[in-house]
Structures are given as C-alpha cells and as structure tokens.
CSV table of C-alpha atoms and ligand atoms in Angstrom, one decimal:
chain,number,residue,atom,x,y,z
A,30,UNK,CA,32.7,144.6,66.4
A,31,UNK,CA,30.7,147.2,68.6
A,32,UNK,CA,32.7,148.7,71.3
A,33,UNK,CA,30.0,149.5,74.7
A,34,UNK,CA,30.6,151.9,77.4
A,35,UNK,CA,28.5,151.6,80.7
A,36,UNK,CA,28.6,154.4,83.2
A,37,UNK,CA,25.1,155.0,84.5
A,38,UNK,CA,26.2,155.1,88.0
A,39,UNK,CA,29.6,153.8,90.3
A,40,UNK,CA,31.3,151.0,87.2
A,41,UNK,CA,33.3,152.0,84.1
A,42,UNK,CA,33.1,149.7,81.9
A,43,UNK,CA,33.9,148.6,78.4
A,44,UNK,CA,33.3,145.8,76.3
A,45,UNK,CA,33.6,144.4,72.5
A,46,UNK,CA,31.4,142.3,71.1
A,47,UNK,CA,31.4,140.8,67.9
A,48,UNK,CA,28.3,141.0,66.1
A,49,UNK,CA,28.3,137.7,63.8
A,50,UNK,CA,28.5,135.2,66.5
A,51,UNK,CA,27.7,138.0,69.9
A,52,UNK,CA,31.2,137.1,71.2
A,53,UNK,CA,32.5,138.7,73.9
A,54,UNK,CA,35.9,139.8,72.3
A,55,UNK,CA,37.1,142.4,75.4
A,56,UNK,CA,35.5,143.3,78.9
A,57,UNK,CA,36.7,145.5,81.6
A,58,UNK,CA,34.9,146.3,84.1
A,59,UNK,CA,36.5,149.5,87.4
A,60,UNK,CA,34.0,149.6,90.3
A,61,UNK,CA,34.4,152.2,92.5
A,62,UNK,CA,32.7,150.6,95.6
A,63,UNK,CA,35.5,151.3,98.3
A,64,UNK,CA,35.9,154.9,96.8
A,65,UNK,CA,31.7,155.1,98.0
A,66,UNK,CA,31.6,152.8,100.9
A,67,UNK,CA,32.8,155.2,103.7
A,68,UNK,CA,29.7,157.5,102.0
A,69,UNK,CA,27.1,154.9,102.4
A,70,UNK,CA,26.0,155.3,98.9
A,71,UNK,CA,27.5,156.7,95.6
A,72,UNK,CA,28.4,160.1,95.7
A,73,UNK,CA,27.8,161.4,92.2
A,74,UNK,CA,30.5,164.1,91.8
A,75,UNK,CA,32.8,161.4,93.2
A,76,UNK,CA,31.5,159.1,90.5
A,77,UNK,CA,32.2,161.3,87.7
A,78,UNK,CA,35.6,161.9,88.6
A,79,UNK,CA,36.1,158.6,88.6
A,80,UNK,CA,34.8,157.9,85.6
A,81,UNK,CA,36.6,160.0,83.9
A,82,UNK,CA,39.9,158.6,84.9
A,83,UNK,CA,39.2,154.9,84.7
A,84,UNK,CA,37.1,154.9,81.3
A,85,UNK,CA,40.4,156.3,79.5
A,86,UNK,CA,42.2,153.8,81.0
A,87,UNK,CA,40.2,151.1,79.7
A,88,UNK,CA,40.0,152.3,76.5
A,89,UNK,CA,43.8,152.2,76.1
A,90,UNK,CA,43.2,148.9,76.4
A,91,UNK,CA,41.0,147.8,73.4
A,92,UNK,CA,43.3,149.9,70.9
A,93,UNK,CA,44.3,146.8,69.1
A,94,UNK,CA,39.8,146.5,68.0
A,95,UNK,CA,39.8,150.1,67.5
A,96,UNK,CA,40.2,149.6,63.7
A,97,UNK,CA,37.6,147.3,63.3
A,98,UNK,CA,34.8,148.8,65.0
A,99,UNK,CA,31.4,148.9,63.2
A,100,UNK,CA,29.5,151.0,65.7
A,101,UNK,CA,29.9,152.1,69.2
A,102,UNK,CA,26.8,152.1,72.0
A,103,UNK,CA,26.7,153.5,75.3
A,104,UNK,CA,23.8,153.9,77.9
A,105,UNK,CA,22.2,157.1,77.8
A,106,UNK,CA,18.9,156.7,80.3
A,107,UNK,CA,18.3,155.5,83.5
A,108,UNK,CA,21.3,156.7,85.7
A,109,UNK,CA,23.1,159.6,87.0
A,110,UNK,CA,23.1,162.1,84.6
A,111,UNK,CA,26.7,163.4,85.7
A,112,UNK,CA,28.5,159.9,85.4
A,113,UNK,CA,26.4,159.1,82.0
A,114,UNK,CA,28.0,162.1,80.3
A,115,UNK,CA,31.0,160.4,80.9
A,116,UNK,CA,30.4,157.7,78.3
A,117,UNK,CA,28.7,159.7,76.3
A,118,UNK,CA,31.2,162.0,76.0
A,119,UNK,CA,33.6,159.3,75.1
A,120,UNK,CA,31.3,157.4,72.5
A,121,UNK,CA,30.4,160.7,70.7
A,122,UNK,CA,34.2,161.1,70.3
A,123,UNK,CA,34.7,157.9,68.6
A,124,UNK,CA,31.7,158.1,66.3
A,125,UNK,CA,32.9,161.0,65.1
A,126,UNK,CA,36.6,160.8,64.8
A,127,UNK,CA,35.7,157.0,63.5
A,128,UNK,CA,33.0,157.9,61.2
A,129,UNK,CA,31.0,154.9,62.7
A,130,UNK,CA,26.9,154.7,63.8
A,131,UNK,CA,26.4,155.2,67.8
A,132,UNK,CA,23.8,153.8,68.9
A,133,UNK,CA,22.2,155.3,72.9
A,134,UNK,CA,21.4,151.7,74.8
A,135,UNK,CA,18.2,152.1,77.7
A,136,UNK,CA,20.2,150.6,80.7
A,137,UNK,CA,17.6,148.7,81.5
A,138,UNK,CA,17.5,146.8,78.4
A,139,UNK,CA,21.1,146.4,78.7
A,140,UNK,CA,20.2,144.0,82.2
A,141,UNK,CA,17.3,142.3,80.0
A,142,UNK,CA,20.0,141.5,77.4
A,143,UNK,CA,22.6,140.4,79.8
A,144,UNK,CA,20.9,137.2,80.0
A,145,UNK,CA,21.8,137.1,76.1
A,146,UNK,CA,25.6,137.4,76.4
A,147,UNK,CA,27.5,135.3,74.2
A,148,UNK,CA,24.3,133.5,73.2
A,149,UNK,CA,21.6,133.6,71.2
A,150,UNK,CA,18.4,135.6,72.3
A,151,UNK,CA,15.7,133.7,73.5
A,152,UNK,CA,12.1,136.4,73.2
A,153,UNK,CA,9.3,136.7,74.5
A,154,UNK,CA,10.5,136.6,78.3
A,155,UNK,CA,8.8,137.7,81.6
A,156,UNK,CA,11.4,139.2,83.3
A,157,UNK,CA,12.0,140.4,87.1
A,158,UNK,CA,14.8,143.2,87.3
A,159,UNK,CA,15.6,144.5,90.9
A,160,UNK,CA,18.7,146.7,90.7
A,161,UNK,CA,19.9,149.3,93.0
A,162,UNK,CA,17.4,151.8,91.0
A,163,UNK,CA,14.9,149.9,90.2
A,164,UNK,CA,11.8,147.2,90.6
A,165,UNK,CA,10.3,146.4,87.9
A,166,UNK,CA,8.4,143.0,86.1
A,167,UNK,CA,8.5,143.8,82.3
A,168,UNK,CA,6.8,141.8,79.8
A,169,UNK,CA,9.9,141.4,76.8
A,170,UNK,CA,8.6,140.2,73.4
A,171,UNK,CA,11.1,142.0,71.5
A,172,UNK,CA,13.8,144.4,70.9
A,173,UNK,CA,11.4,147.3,70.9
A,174,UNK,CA,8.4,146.0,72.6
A,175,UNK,CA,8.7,145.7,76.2
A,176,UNK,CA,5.8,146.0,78.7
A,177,UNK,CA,6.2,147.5,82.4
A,178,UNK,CA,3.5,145.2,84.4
A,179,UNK,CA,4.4,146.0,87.9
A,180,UNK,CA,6.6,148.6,89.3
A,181,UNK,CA,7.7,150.1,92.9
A,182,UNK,CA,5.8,152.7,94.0
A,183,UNK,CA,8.8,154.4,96.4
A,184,UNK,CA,12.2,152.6,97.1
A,185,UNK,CA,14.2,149.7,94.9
A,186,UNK,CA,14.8,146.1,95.9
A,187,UNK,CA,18.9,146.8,95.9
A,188,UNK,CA,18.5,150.6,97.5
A,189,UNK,CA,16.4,148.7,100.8
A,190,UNK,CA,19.2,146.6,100.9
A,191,UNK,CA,21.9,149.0,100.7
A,192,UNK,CA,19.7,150.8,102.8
A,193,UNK,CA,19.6,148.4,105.8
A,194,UNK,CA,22.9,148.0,105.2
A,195,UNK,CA,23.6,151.5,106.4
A,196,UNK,CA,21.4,151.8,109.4
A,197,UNK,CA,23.5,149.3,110.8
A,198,UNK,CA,27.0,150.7,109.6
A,199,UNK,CA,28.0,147.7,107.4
A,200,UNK,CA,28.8,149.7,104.4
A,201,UNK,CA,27.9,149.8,101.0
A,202,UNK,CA,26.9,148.0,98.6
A,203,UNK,CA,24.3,146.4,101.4
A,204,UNK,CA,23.4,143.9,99.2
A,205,UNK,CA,26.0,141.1,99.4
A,206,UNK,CA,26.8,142.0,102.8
A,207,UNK,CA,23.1,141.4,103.9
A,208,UNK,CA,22.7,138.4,102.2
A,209,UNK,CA,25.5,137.3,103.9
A,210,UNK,CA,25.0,137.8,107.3
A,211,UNK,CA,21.1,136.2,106.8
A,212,UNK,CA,23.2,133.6,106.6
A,213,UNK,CA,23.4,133.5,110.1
A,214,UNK,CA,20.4,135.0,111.2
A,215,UNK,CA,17.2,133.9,112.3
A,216,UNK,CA,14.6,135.1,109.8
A,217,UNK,CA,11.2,135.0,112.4
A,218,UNK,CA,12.8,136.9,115.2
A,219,UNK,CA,11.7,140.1,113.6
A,220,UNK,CA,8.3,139.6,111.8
A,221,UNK,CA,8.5,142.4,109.8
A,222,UNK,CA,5.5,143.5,108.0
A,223,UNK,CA,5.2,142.2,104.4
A,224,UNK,CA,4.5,145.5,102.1
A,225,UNK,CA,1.0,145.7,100.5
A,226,UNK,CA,-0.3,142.5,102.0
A,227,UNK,CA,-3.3,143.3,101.7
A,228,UNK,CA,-3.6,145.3,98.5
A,229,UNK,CA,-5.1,144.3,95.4
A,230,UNK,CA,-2.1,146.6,93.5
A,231,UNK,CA,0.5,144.8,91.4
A,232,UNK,CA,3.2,146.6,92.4
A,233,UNK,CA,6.0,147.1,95.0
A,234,UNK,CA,6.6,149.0,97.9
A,235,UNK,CA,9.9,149.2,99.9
A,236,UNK,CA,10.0,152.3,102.1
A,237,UNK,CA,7.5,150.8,104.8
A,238,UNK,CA,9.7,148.1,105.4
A,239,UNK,CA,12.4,150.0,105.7
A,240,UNK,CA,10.9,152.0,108.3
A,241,UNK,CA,10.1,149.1,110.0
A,242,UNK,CA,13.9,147.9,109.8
A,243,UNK,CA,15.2,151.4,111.3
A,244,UNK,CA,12.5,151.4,114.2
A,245,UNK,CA,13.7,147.7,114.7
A,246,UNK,CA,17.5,148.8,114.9
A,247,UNK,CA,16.9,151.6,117.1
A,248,UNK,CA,15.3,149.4,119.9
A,249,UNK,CA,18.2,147.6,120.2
A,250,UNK,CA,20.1,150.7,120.6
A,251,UNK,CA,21.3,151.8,117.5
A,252,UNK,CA,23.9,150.1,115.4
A,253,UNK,CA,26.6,150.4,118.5
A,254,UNK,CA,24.0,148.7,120.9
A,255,UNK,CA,23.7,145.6,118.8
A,256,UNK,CA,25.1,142.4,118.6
A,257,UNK,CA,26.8,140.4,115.6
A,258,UNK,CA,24.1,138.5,116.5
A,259,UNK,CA,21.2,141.1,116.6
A,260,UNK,CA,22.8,142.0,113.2
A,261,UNK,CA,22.6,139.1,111.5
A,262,UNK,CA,18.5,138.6,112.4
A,263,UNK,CA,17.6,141.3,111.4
A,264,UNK,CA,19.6,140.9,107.6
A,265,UNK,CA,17.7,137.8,107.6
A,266,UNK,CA,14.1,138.9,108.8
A,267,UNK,CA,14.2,141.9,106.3
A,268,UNK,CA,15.3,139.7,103.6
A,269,UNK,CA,12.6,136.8,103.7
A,270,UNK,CA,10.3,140.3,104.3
A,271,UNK,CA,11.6,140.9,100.8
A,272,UNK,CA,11.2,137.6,99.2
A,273,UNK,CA,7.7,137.5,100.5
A,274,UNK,CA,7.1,140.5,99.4
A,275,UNK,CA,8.5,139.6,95.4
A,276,UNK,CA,6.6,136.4,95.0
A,277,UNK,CA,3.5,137.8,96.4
A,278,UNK,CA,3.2,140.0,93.4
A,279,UNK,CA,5.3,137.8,90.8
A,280,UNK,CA,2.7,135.1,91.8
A,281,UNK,CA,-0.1,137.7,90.4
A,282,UNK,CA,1.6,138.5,87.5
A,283,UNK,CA,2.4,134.6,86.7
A,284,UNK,CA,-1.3,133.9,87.1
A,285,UNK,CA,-2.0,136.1,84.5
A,286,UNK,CA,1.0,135.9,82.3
A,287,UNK,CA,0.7,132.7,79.5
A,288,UNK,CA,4.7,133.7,78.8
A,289,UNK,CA,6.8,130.2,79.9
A,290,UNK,CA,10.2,131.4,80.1
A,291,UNK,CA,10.9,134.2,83.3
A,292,UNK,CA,14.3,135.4,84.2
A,293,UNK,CA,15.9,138.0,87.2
A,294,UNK,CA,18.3,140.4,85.9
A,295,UNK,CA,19.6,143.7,87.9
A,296,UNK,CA,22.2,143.6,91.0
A,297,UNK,CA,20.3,141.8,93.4
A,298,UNK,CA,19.5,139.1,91.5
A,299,UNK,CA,22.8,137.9,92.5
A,300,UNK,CA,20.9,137.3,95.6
A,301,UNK,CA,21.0,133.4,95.9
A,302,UNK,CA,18.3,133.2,98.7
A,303,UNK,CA,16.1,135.1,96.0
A,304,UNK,CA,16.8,133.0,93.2
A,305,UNK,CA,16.0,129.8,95.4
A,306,UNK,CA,12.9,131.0,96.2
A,307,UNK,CA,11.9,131.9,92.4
A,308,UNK,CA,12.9,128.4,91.6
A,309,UNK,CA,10.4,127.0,93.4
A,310,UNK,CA,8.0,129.6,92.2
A,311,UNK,CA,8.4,128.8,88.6
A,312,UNK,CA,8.1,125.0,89.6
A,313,UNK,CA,4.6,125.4,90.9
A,314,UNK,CA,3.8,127.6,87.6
A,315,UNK,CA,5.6,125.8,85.1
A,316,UNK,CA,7.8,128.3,83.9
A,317,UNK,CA,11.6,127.9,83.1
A,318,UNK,CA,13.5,130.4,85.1
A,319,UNK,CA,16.7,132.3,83.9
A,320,UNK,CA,19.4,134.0,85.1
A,321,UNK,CA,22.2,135.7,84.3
A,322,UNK,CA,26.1,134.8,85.0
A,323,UNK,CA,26.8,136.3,88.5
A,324,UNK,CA,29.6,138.4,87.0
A,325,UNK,CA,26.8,139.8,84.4
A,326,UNK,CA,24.2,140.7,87.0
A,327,UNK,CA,25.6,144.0,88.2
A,328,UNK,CA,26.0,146.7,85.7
A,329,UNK,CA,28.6,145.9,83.0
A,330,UNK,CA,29.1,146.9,79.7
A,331,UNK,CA,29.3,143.6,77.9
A,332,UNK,CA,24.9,143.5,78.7
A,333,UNK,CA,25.3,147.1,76.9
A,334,UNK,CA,26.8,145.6,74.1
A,335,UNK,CA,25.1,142.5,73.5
A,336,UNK,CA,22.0,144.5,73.5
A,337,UNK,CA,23.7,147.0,70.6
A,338,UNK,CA,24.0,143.8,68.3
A,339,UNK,CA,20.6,143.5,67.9
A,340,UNK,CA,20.1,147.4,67.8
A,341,UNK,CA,22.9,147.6,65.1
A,342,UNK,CA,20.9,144.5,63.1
A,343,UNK,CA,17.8,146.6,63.3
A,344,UNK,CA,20.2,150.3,62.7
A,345,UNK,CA,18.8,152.0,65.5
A,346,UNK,CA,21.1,155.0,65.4
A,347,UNK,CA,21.2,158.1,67.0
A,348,UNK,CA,23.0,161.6,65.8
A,349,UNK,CA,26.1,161.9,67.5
A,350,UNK,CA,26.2,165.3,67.6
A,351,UNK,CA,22.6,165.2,69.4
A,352,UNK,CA,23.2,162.2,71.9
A,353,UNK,CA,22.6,163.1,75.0
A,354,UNK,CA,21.2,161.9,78.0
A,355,UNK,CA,17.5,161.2,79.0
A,356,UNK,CA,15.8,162.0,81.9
A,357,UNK,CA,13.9,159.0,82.4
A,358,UNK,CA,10.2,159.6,84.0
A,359,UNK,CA,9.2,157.1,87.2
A,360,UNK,CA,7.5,154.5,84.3
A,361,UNK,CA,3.5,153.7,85.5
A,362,UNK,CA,2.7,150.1,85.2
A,363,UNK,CA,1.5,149.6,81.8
A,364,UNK,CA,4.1,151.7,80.1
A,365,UNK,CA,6.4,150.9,78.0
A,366,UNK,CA,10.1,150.5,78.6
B,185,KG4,O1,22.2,146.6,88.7
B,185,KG4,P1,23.1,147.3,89.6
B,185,KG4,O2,24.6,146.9,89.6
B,185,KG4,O3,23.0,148.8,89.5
B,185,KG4,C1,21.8,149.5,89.2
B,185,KG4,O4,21.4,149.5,88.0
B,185,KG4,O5,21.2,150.0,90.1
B,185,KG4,O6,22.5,146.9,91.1
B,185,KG4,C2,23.2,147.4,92.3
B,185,KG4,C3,22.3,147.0,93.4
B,185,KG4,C4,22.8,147.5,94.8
B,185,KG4,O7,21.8,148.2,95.4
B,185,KG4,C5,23.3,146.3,95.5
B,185,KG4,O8,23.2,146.4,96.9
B,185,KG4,C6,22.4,145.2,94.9
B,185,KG4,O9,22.3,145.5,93.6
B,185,KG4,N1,22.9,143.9,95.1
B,185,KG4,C7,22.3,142.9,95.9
B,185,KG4,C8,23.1,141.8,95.9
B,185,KG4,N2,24.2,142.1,95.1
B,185,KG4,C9,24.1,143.4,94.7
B,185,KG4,N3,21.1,143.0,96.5
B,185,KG4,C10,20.7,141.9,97.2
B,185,KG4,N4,21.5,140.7,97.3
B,185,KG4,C11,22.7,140.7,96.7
B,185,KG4,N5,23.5,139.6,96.8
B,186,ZN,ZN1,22.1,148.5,86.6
C-alpha cells in the first residue's frame, strides 16, 4: 500500500491505495473553505496552521495500514510553498522512521491521474485541467511524457471564478456558487467580451474578462446596489464568456490533435455547464470525453496516490532527507509538465 498526502493549498488530505489492484483502501479529505471564506481567498499562513492540525488528525486514522506501507508520496510542486511543507514534513517523517521509498508527486499529475482512481490507466489522453491555479491543455502519453499545448497567459479558469465571486461578496470558493446562480441568470444580458477572439494564440487569457466583470458590477452600483437578480446575470454572462472562451481554443487544439480520448480534470471541472458544453465539442470531433468523479475533481489525495502506483512501478524515488519543495516556473506552451 502507498500512503498520499495532499496539501498544496486549503485541503488535507490522506489516502491509501493499494498498488496490485489501485484500490482505494482509506481517504480523508479536511477542507478549510469556511476558515477562508470571510477572506475571499486562501490565506496561506491560515492554511498552514491548519494543516498542521488536521493532517495529524488524519493520520491517526490510517494507523491500522501503517505496517503495511510500501512507500509514501506527497505533492511537492505547484502550490503554496508554506502549506506543502506540511506534507512534506510529514512524509519525510515516515520514510524515515519506516525505512520505506517517498516518492515527490507534480500536483498536477496528481489531477491527470485522478481520472485513474480505482481503475486502470487509460494513455495517451488530451487533457483540459482548469483548477483554481491553473489553465492548462496537456498532451499525456505517459507517466513521464506530458506535453503543455496551451496555457493562460495571466489569471486561471477557477481564480476568475472565485474572483467574480468576490466582487460581488458571495464568498469563496466562487466556483460552485457562480455556477449556481447562472442558473438563474440570463447569460446575453451582459455580452462580455470573449478573451483573444481574435488572436491566432493558443492560449488563455482571464484577467480582461475579469475586468470587464468588475466595470460591469460597478455600474450597477457595487455589490450593495445590485439585485439577486443583477447577480445572477452576470454569474451567467461571465460564465458562457468562459465556455466560449475554452472551446474556442480546445477547438484549435482538437483540430490539430489525432489523440481520441480528452478528459477535464482540476476544480472547475466540476462545472456541469462546462462539461455539457465539451460534450458536444467532442461529438462534433469524435473524441470520447472523460471526467473525473465529482468528489475527485477538487484536490484530494487519493489522485496523489493513484498517480504514486505508477511512479512506485517505475521507482521514481526521491531522497528523503533532500525532498523539498519546487518552485514551479509559469510553464510556456510547448514545455513539458
Ligand atoms: O483543483 P482545485 O481544487 O485546486 C487547485 O489545484 O487550484 O480547484 C479549485 C478551484 C477554485 O478556484 C474553485 O472556485 C474552482 O476550482 N471550482 C469551480 C467549480 N467548483 C470548484 N469553478 C467553476 N465551477 C465549479 N462548479
Ligand atoms: Zn488542484
């Protein structure tokens, strides 16, 4: 069994997996979104804190797989390098006082692999991950080859939404509650500007629409002039902005792309407006779209571990003693992960 710690940003979370048959033996996961919500965003002294309480706390929990652990992985790069040193921490402990392998899992991965928990992986992919820190479409053909083909230039898909979110005093994570009140909404009453229309660049751009959202809010007075009502159109005018915005891109990358099977991973693509709208996208292409289980789709550490299996198969270990964490560079197009 491998035992996983996540804590690149506001979850703890542990999971076991076992590596014959990649079942998912334990999973915990602590969010700390009402600790952040008053904030707007995650604080990241806050998040450490927390972490540091809660990821003991689950650990007690898995003492009765402590004795058959085979390895232990935790995410070392992309996230907050205050809250990642709280899993580090922890998994160098065990290495050591267990005398097992660690091995350091790319968080990002860790969302391309959720799509693999408890079940066998399924290579090469094309693979759209929006997350709360990232935009990315990444061309997967295996554990160690994976291709960055398009790439936001400024803000993420999950921080515009957390971001609109705020400017209108809804709290945080924006996500969910956005997609939510679109629900409502009329999407044309707004017309907001879809970003890099016009541009011959595969890549994405969220900042100018978010601009355009906070110019929008403030002539209807701010978020104590509007209406439930004003609300509500403009969650749903900045999200079909957004979808446009996706496709427009995805459908350059899909004309160029012979790979058949595409998937979402990352925290918004528990955005169910989005994933309709890719259905229909991979219709017209004749790809087979994939997602994850909603419950996978945020962070969690069961995707951390279900990537380590394969990284324990292939004994992609790292030093304990020199595990650390990774500032991770803003990844040009082209790149690999
Ligand atoms: O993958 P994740 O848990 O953390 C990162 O790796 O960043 O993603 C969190 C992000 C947040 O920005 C959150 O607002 C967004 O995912 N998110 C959503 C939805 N649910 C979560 N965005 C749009 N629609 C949703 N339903
Ligand atoms: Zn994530």
């Amino acid at each position: 069994m491998i035992l996983s710690i996540e804590s690149s940003c506001d979850d703890s979370s542990i999971a076991i997996t076992k590596i014959e048959d990649n079942r998912l033996i334990f999973h915990k996961k602590i969010s700390q979104e009402k600790e952040h919500a008053c904030y707007g965003g995650v604080v990241p002294e806050l998040a450490s804190r927390l972490h540091a309480i809660d990821l003991p706390n689950i650990l007690e929990e898995t003492k009765p797989y402590l004795n058959q652990l085979k390895a232990v992985a935790v995410t070392n790069q992309p996230g907050l390098g205050v809250t990642l040193l709280e899993g580090i921490a922890m998994a160098k402990t065990i290495a050591v006082t267990k005398n097992i392998p660690l091995l350091a899992v790319h968080h990002l991965k860790g969302h391309i692999y959720s799509l693999f928990i408890e079940k066998e992986q399924k290579l090469p992919l094309l693979v759209l991950l929006i997350s709360g820190g990232h935009t990315q479409i990444i061309r997967v053909e295996s554990l160690e080859k994976m291709t960055i083909l398009a790439t936001s230039i400024d803000d993420s898909v999950g921080e515009s939404f957390d971001k609109t979110a705020k400017m209108m005093n809804l709290g945080y994570p924006g996500g969910p509650i956005i997609e939510q009140l679109a629900l409502e909404g009329d999407e044309e009453r707004f017309g907001f500007p879809v970003p890099l229309r016009n541009s011959k660049l595969i890549a994405f751009s969220l900042s100018g629409l978010k601009n355009a959202v906070r110019l929008a809010i403030e002539s209807l007075g701010g978020a104590e002039g509007m209406s439930h009502q004003d609300k509500c159109d403009i969650a749903a005018s900045f999200q079909k902005a957004v979808k446009l915005h996706l496709l427009q891109k995805s459908k350059k990358v899909f004309s160029q792309e012979k790979i058949k099977d595409f998937a979402i991973v990352g925290g918004a693509s528990a955005n169910l407006y989005i994933r309709e709208a890719y259905e229909k996208l991979c219709k017209e292409f004749g790809k087979t779209m994939h997602t994850a289980p909603l419950a996978y789709c945020s962070d969690n550490a069961a995707m951390i571990g279900r990537y380590a299996v394969e990284a324990y198969k292939k004994e992609l270990f790292t030093d304990p003693y020199k595990v650390d964490i990774v500032s991770t560079k803003k990844h040009q197009s082209g790149a690999e992960l």
